[in-house]
Each structure stands twice: as structure tokens, then as C-alpha cells.
Short mmCIF file of C-alpha atoms and ligand atoms in Angstrom, two decimals:
data_model
loop_
_atom_site.label_atom_id
_atom_site.label_comp_id
_atom_site.label_asym_id
_atom_site.label_seq_id
_atom_site.Cartn_x
_atom_site.Cartn_y
_atom_site.Cartn_z
CA MET A 1 167.52 40.27 -181.78
CA ALA A 2 166.93 39.05 -178.65
CA ARG A 3 163.56 37.34 -178.39
CA GLU A 4 161.43 38.89 -175.23
CA LEU A 5 160.74 36.55 -172.72
CA THR A 6 157.14 36.07 -172.14
CA ASN A 7 155.58 34.93 -168.23
CA ASP A 8 153.67 31.45 -170.27
CA LEU A 9 151.65 28.97 -168.66
CA THR A 10 153.96 25.87 -169.18
CA TRP A 11 154.17 22.46 -166.88
CA SER A 12 156.98 20.45 -165.02
CA VAL A 13 156.85 17.88 -162.64
CA SER A 14 158.44 20.52 -160.11
CA ARG A 15 155.82 23.30 -160.98
CA ALA A 16 153.20 20.82 -160.67
CA ARG A 17 154.55 19.83 -156.99
CA LEU A 18 154.88 23.08 -155.76
CA PHE A 19 151.10 23.79 -156.59
CA ARG A 20 150.04 20.69 -155.05
CA THR A 21 152.66 21.38 -151.71
CA CYS A 22 151.98 25.16 -151.23
CA GLN A 23 149.46 27.41 -153.69
CA ARG A 24 151.09 30.62 -152.65
CA ALA A 25 154.49 29.04 -152.73
CA TYR A 26 154.00 28.44 -156.46
CA PHE A 27 152.82 32.05 -156.99
CA PHE A 28 155.93 33.58 -155.61
CA GLN A 29 157.76 31.20 -157.46
CA TYR A 30 155.78 31.72 -160.87
CA TYR A 31 154.21 35.14 -160.68
CA GLY A 32 155.21 36.53 -158.16
CA ALA A 33 159.20 36.34 -158.93
CA TRP A 34 158.78 36.89 -162.23
CA GLY A 35 161.32 39.89 -163.73
CA GLY A 36 162.75 39.43 -160.38
CA TRP A 37 166.38 39.19 -162.02
CA ASP A 38 166.61 42.76 -163.24
CA VAL A 39 168.00 44.35 -160.52
CA GLN A 40 166.05 47.18 -161.11
CA ALA A 41 163.15 45.13 -160.69
CA PRO A 42 160.67 46.49 -157.96
CA GLU A 43 161.90 45.39 -154.27
CA GLN A 44 158.94 42.66 -153.47
CA THR A 45 159.73 41.50 -156.68
CA ARG A 46 163.47 41.12 -156.35
CA LEU A 47 163.71 39.73 -153.19
CA LEU A 48 161.28 36.97 -154.33
CA TYR A 49 163.76 36.02 -157.00
CA ILE A 50 166.57 36.02 -154.44
CA LEU A 51 163.73 33.78 -152.61
CA LYS A 52 163.13 31.99 -155.13
CA ASN A 53 166.84 30.36 -156.35
CA MET A 54 167.75 30.01 -152.36
CA THR A 55 168.27 26.39 -151.92
CA SER A 56 168.63 24.15 -148.99
CA PHE A 57 171.65 21.54 -147.56
CA PRO A 58 169.12 18.56 -149.10
CA LEU A 59 168.90 20.25 -152.24
CA TRP A 60 172.13 21.52 -152.47
CA GLY A 61 173.34 17.52 -151.82
CA GLY A 62 171.31 16.44 -154.58
CA SER A 63 171.82 19.32 -157.25
CA THR A 64 176.14 19.17 -156.60
CA VAL A 65 175.85 15.33 -157.24
CA HIS A 66 173.47 16.16 -160.40
CA ASP A 67 176.69 19.06 -162.20
CA ILE A 68 179.36 16.77 -160.94
CA ILE A 69 177.59 13.71 -163.18
CA LYS A 70 176.89 15.72 -165.91
CA ASP A 71 180.16 17.02 -166.60
CA ALA A 72 181.92 13.62 -166.09
CA LEU A 73 179.64 12.23 -168.35
CA VAL A 74 180.47 15.15 -170.87
CA GLU A 75 184.03 15.00 -170.34
CA PHE A 76 183.31 10.52 -170.59
CA ARG A 77 181.92 11.60 -173.88
CA ALA A 78 184.33 14.09 -175.48
CA THR A 79 187.64 12.17 -174.45
CA ARG A 80 186.66 8.40 -173.78
CA GLN A 81 188.18 8.72 -170.15
CA MET A 82 185.97 8.72 -167.35
CA PRO A 83 187.38 10.48 -164.41
CA ASP A 84 188.08 8.41 -161.85
CA LEU A 85 186.32 8.29 -157.66
CA PRO A 86 188.76 10.66 -156.29
CA THR A 87 188.72 13.15 -158.77
CA LEU A 88 185.08 13.84 -159.22
CA GLN A 89 184.85 13.78 -155.33
CA ALA A 90 187.53 16.40 -155.35
CA ALA A 91 185.49 18.17 -157.72
CA ALA A 92 182.18 18.19 -155.30
CA ARG A 93 184.59 19.64 -152.57
CA ASN A 94 185.48 22.32 -154.51
CA ARG A 95 181.83 23.11 -155.92
CA LEU A 96 180.29 22.80 -151.96
CA ASN A 97 183.60 25.02 -150.67
CA ALA A 98 182.78 27.37 -153.24
CA GLY A 99 178.88 27.45 -152.66
CA TRP A 100 179.09 27.68 -149.15
CA LYS A 101 181.56 30.69 -149.87
CA GLN A 102 178.98 32.65 -151.84
CA SER A 103 176.42 31.88 -149.64
CA ARG A 104 178.34 32.99 -146.11
CA GLN A 105 179.65 36.49 -148.02
CA LYS A 106 175.71 37.00 -149.95
CA GLU A 107 177.39 37.13 -153.34
CA TRP A 108 173.94 36.09 -154.39
CA LEU A 109 173.12 39.27 -153.69
CA GLN A 110 175.01 40.67 -156.95
CA ASP A 111 173.95 36.99 -158.81
CA PRO A 112 171.29 35.26 -157.33
CA LYS A 113 170.66 32.28 -159.78
CA LYS A 114 174.63 31.90 -160.57
CA CYS A 115 175.63 32.00 -156.87
CA THR A 116 174.64 29.40 -153.54
CA ASN A 117 172.75 31.51 -151.24
CA LEU A 118 171.77 28.59 -148.42
CA PHE A 119 168.21 28.37 -146.41
CA GLU A 120 170.56 27.81 -143.55
CA HIS A 121 172.89 30.90 -143.26
CA TYR A 122 169.25 33.14 -144.64
CA TYR A 123 167.30 32.28 -142.22
CA ALA A 124 169.77 31.63 -139.57
CA GLN A 125 168.89 33.35 -135.75
CA ASP A 126 171.09 35.61 -134.12
CA GLY A 127 175.00 33.84 -134.36
CA GLU A 128 173.63 30.35 -135.33
CA GLN A 129 175.78 28.29 -136.79
CA VAL A 130 175.29 25.13 -139.08
CA PRO A 131 176.27 22.17 -136.55
CA PRO A 132 179.94 20.76 -137.85
CA GLU A 133 177.96 17.04 -138.02
CA GLU A 134 175.42 18.32 -140.59
CA ILE A 135 178.38 19.90 -142.96
CA ALA A 136 180.27 15.95 -142.71
CA ALA A 137 176.89 14.43 -143.35
CA LEU A 138 175.83 16.35 -146.49
CA ARG A 139 179.93 15.60 -147.46
CA THR A 140 179.17 12.52 -146.87
CA LYS A 141 175.69 12.23 -148.74
CA VAL A 142 177.33 13.41 -151.91
CA PHE A 143 180.96 11.53 -151.78
CA ASP A 144 178.60 8.39 -151.20
CA ALA A 145 176.38 8.83 -154.40
CA LEU A 146 179.40 9.63 -156.27
CA GLU A 147 180.81 6.33 -155.62
CA SER A 148 177.11 4.72 -156.21
CA PHE A 149 177.67 6.68 -159.66
CA CYS A 150 180.54 5.02 -160.32
CA ASN A 151 179.95 1.72 -159.48
CA CYS A 152 176.54 1.74 -160.68
CA GLY A 153 177.24 -0.33 -163.55
CA ILE A 154 176.37 2.05 -165.94
CA LEU A 155 179.69 3.31 -166.87
CA GLN A 156 181.28 -0.08 -167.37
CA MET A 157 178.16 -0.42 -169.66
CA LEU A 158 179.27 3.30 -171.56
CA GLU A 159 182.64 1.92 -172.07
CA THR A 160 181.51 -0.41 -174.55
CA LEU A 161 178.92 2.30 -176.22
CA PRO A 162 180.03 4.10 -179.32
CA PRO A 163 178.89 8.09 -178.22
CA THR A 164 176.72 8.16 -181.40
CA GLN A 165 174.41 6.09 -179.14
CA TRP A 166 174.84 8.63 -175.85
CA GLY A 167 171.61 10.71 -176.10
CA SER A 168 171.17 13.71 -173.69
CA ILE A 169 172.98 14.44 -170.98
CA ASP A 170 170.86 16.62 -168.93
CA THR A 171 169.60 19.32 -171.31
CA LEU A 172 166.58 21.38 -170.41
CA SER A 173 163.85 20.79 -173.01
CA SER A 174 160.23 21.03 -173.74
CA PHE A 175 157.71 19.46 -175.81
CA ILE A 176 153.76 19.88 -176.35
CA ALA A 177 152.43 17.51 -174.31
CA GLY A 178 148.59 18.19 -175.81
CA ILE A 179 145.93 20.86 -175.99
CA LEU A 180 144.46 22.19 -172.94
CA PRO A 181 140.32 23.14 -174.22
CA ALA A 182 139.11 26.27 -174.18
CA GLN A 183 138.21 27.53 -170.72
CA ASP A 184 136.34 30.23 -169.51
CA ASN A 185 137.33 33.39 -171.80
CA ALA A 186 140.56 31.36 -172.56
CA PRO A 187 141.17 29.59 -176.23
CA GLU A 188 142.10 26.35 -176.13
CA LEU A 189 146.18 26.81 -175.26
CA PRO A 190 149.27 23.68 -176.63
CA LEU A 191 150.56 22.90 -173.39
CA LYS A 192 154.38 23.08 -173.24
CA VAL A 193 156.04 20.73 -171.05
CA TRP A 194 159.58 21.69 -169.66
CA CYS A 195 161.66 18.35 -169.08
CA ALA A 196 165.73 17.48 -168.76
CA LEU A 197 166.51 13.80 -168.73
CA ASP A 198 169.46 12.88 -166.41
CA PHE A 199 171.11 10.68 -169.29
CA SER A 200 169.66 8.63 -171.41
CA TYR A 201 171.03 5.89 -174.09
CA VAL A 202 170.57 3.46 -176.94
CA ASP A 203 171.76 -0.01 -176.28
CA GLN A 204 172.78 -2.44 -178.19
CA GLU A 205 169.59 -4.31 -178.45
CA GLY A 206 168.60 -0.59 -179.94
CA PHE A 207 166.60 -0.19 -176.99
CA TYR A 208 166.41 3.28 -175.43
CA HIS A 209 167.12 3.87 -171.73
CA ILE A 210 165.80 7.49 -169.75
CA ILE A 211 167.90 7.74 -166.40
CA ASP A 212 167.12 9.91 -163.76
CA TRP A 213 169.56 9.43 -161.20
CA LYS A 214 168.24 9.98 -157.22
CA THR A 215 169.59 11.53 -154.26
CA GLY A 216 166.61 10.82 -152.50
CA ALA A 217 164.11 8.15 -151.22
CA GLU A 218 162.13 6.64 -153.68
CA HIS A 219 158.28 7.88 -154.11
CA ARG A 220 157.31 5.54 -157.09
CA ASP A 221 154.13 7.32 -157.84
CA GLU A 222 156.21 11.17 -158.29
CA LEU A 223 158.98 8.85 -160.11
CA ARG A 224 156.11 7.00 -162.62
CA LEU A 225 154.73 10.34 -163.80
CA GLN A 226 158.21 11.85 -163.79
CA LEU A 227 159.29 9.12 -166.24
CA ALA A 228 156.41 8.91 -168.25
CA CYS A 229 157.19 12.64 -169.06
CA TYR A 230 160.23 11.70 -170.04
CA ALA A 231 158.86 8.55 -172.10
CA LEU A 232 156.43 10.92 -173.95
CA PHE A 233 159.30 13.62 -174.62
CA ALA A 234 161.22 10.93 -176.40
CA MET A 235 158.02 9.82 -178.36
CA GLU A 236 157.15 13.20 -179.31
CA THR A 237 160.81 14.55 -179.74
CA MET A 238 162.48 11.71 -181.17
CA ARG A 239 159.67 9.43 -182.37
CA VAL A 240 161.18 6.79 -180.53
CA PRO A 241 158.70 3.85 -180.57
CA LEU A 242 156.78 3.02 -176.62
CA GLU A 243 157.97 -0.06 -177.12
CA LYS A 244 161.62 0.32 -177.26
CA ILE A 245 161.65 2.83 -174.09
CA ARG A 246 163.07 1.86 -170.30
CA LEU A 247 162.40 4.12 -167.60
CA GLU A 248 165.26 3.43 -164.54
CA GLY A 249 165.74 5.22 -161.32
CA VAL A 250 169.16 4.54 -160.16
CA PHE A 251 169.05 5.67 -156.51
CA LEU A 252 172.74 6.83 -155.38
CA ASN A 253 172.06 7.05 -151.67
CA ASP A 254 171.18 3.33 -151.49
CA GLY A 255 173.89 1.55 -153.25
CA GLY A 256 172.88 2.61 -156.84
CA ARG A 257 169.83 0.51 -156.88
CA ILE A 258 168.14 0.68 -160.19
CA SER A 259 164.58 0.66 -160.31
CA THR A 260 162.91 0.08 -163.23
CA TYR A 261 159.50 1.35 -164.37
CA ASP A 262 157.25 -0.24 -166.70
CA ILE A 263 155.31 1.90 -169.20
CA ASN A 264 152.81 1.04 -171.73
CA ASN A 265 149.84 2.90 -173.40
CA GLU A 266 147.63 2.97 -170.62
CA THR A 267 149.97 4.15 -168.18
CA LEU A 268 150.91 6.72 -170.50
CA LEU A 269 147.73 8.11 -171.53
CA ALA A 270 147.22 8.11 -167.65
CA ALA A 271 149.99 10.46 -167.16
CA LYS A 272 148.93 12.38 -170.15
CA ASP A 273 146.19 12.86 -168.64
CA GLN A 274 147.61 13.53 -165.38
CA ILE A 275 149.49 16.43 -166.36
CA LEU A 276 146.60 18.14 -168.83
CA LYS A 277 144.60 18.14 -165.55
CA SER A 278 147.17 19.23 -163.54
CA ALA A 279 147.36 22.60 -165.58
CA GLN A 280 144.02 22.96 -166.14
CA ALA A 281 143.61 23.38 -162.34
CA MET A 282 146.65 25.74 -162.52
CA ARG A 283 144.80 27.67 -165.06
CA ALA A 284 142.08 27.70 -163.54
CA LYS A 285 143.15 29.90 -160.51
CA LEU A 286 144.43 32.71 -162.72
CA GLN A 287 142.35 36.25 -162.57
CA ASP A 288 143.09 36.42 -166.60
CA PRO A 289 144.17 33.40 -167.99
CA VAL A 290 144.69 34.94 -171.28
CA ALA A 291 147.39 37.09 -169.73
CA ASN A 292 148.52 34.83 -167.69
CA LEU A 293 148.19 36.57 -164.63
CA ALA A 294 147.60 35.75 -161.34
CA ASP A 295 146.59 37.52 -158.11
CA GLU A 296 148.05 36.30 -154.89
CA GLU A 297 144.95 35.88 -152.92
CA THR A 298 143.62 33.51 -154.91
CA PHE A 299 146.39 30.86 -153.62
CA ALA A 300 146.03 29.53 -150.39
CA CYS A 301 148.97 28.95 -147.86
CA THR A 302 149.36 25.06 -146.91
CA SER A 303 148.11 24.54 -143.53
CA ASP A 304 151.03 22.01 -142.94
CA THR A 305 153.52 23.62 -140.86
CA SER A 306 156.24 21.21 -141.67
CA VAL A 307 156.19 22.46 -145.07
CA CYS A 308 156.08 26.09 -143.54
CA ALA A 309 159.31 25.01 -141.51
CA ARG A 310 161.48 24.61 -144.97
CA CYS A 311 160.15 27.06 -147.76
CA PRO A 312 162.74 29.65 -149.34
CA TYR A 313 159.02 32.43 -148.42
CA GLN A 314 159.33 32.85 -144.81
CA LYS A 315 160.19 36.22 -144.97
CA VAL A 316 157.38 37.32 -147.47
CA CYS A 317 154.58 35.06 -146.44
CA PRO A 318 151.88 36.04 -144.09
CA ASN A 319 150.86 32.97 -142.80
CA PHE A 320 154.35 32.48 -141.55
CA ASN A 321 154.59 35.78 -139.89
CA GLN A 322 151.29 35.48 -137.97
CA GLN A 323 151.87 36.02 -134.37
CA PHE A 324 148.26 35.15 -133.47
S1 LIG B 1 155.63 29.52 -145.28
FE1 LIG B 1 154.22 27.67 -146.28
S2 LIG B 1 151.94 29.26 -146.43
FE2 LIG B 1 153.90 30.46 -146.40
S3 LIG B 1 154.64 30.03 -149.10
FE3 LIG B 1 155.86 28.73 -147.51
S4 LIG B 1 154.92 26.73 -147.25
FE4 LIG B 1 153.28 28.05 -148.12
#
């Protein structure tokens, strides 16, 4: 029998980022859109679900690179044959062309999760077209990232490593990061944290490497928290000792530069504390923390208009639609 889906308070790096960026957008994403996968859902819920699944050129480029790399590594592990760069770039081109068509033809109306819906199309003013130079820049960015992936040295190292020493390849997983203390009338809550390690492996010396592919700029504080979260996951679920963990961001649009992040007991405890405090702040906003129910009005709109300019929720946000 299928397990019934329930909307629970959980934590992830992206959820915490949205909570910090705009609480109203956070409400739309994690509460308003809940249940909108059902075509019979109320109109506003379905609309919010469509907007939740919208992407934009920068995000789309990044997710395309991640998807192609994931498929390539899965194939490499299974066959010991790594697809070459032209093959990866051709796969990326096909994926981008398919997504572009889905977006232009509004195929997302039928399947908002699986079909690409581009911000640049959805919010285009009458007759407005995406400039050809933006399309070319996106393709170049994706192609360059894949070239860096092929040349960054990790693939060459993997050729010498048996598949048994490979770890996860971009698989969504969860673990319990700690206990949220009782709050108002809500009891203690074991905090489930979601994470998806882009790639991990154990090297010849027994070090467990956790790798995050990046197609944007390096934000060290944010990446430190993200990688610390993955380290907690590895320690909690696979019993990897802390001293054996190595954390690395690979910047694919910066030539495949590898940026390492040190971790020790102190930084790990600080990350855990940050996660629990962030989740407590989320729970404090709830109308009913036991049932995880939220009231839109208690989630403030950001005053940073630069955030609103790229926000998928423009269509429903009272802040964005205010004229005077
Ligand atoms: S339009 Fe601005 S205020 Fe409204 S949800 Fe988006 S980011 Fe928040």
C-alpha cells in the first residue's frame, strides 16, 4: 500500500536559503504549493505548484550540467567506459532543446514537475523573445562546465578506482541531525535533514571524499554549511569517522578549480547548531507547529527588489503586484 504523503517540517540547505531570502516565497514553496501535484487541487494550490517547479536560465544551466554528469558517472560505473566530451555536450544540447520546447509549448501544464517551465518564457512581456546572445551564453556555460568536468582530474583518478569504492551519485537522502526542543505546545521533534551528495568515493588511502559540483561563484560560508551537512550525513548513516572525511567543491565554470573545506569537531558542532537554530526559526513562524500548518500573512515579503526580479512567485505575490 502506498505511504500517505504528509507535509512535515524538515530542513535542507535550499529550504534554509529561501527562508532567509524571502519568507513569503518560502511559504509559497513549502506550504502553499503542497498538494498541487494533483490536477484536482484547488486552482491557487495548482498554480503555486506550477510556479514552484519553474526554473530560470541560470538554474536550468546548472541542473542540466548536474543531470549530464550524473548520467555519465552512472554509465561509467556500470560499463567502465566514460562517455567523451562531445558525447556529453551532445546530450546536454538535446536536453536543452527538449526543455526549451516543453517550455515554449507549455507542456508543464500537464506535468509541472517533469516538464521545463522557464521564467524567461512565463514572464515574458507581449512578444518578448529571449535574446539569441543569452541562449548562446547559456550553451557555452553548459559546454564549458562539462569540459572542466572531463579535465578536472577526478575522472582520471576514478579510472584507477574499483566501483566498490564509489559512493553516492546525486541521490536524495535524509538523516536525523538532532532534536528540536519542545516549543510552545509542540513536543520535541527529531529533525529530518534532506541532502543529495553530488558524488562521493573512498580513495586509495581510505579517505572519504564528498564532492559538490558548482556552476556558480563560490560562496564559502554557504558551501561550508552545505558540505558540513553532508559530512554529518556520512557520519550518521555510514559511520565514516570525521578524520577520514574530505570536503571539496569543484567549480566547473572556473576551469574545474577544486576548493577544499577543512572540517573538525568544532566546525561540525557549529554547523549542527546552525541547522537546529534555523529549523527552530522556521517552526516559530508556524500557526500550528504540531500539525505543521502555516498562515501566509505571518511570512513577510522581502524588501529587496533584486530578489523579486527573479522570483517565480511574482504572479501571486501581493508585494510584487502592488502598484502604489
Ligand atoms: S515577489 Fe518578492 S516578496 Fe514576493 S515572494 Fe517573490 S521574492 Fe518574496
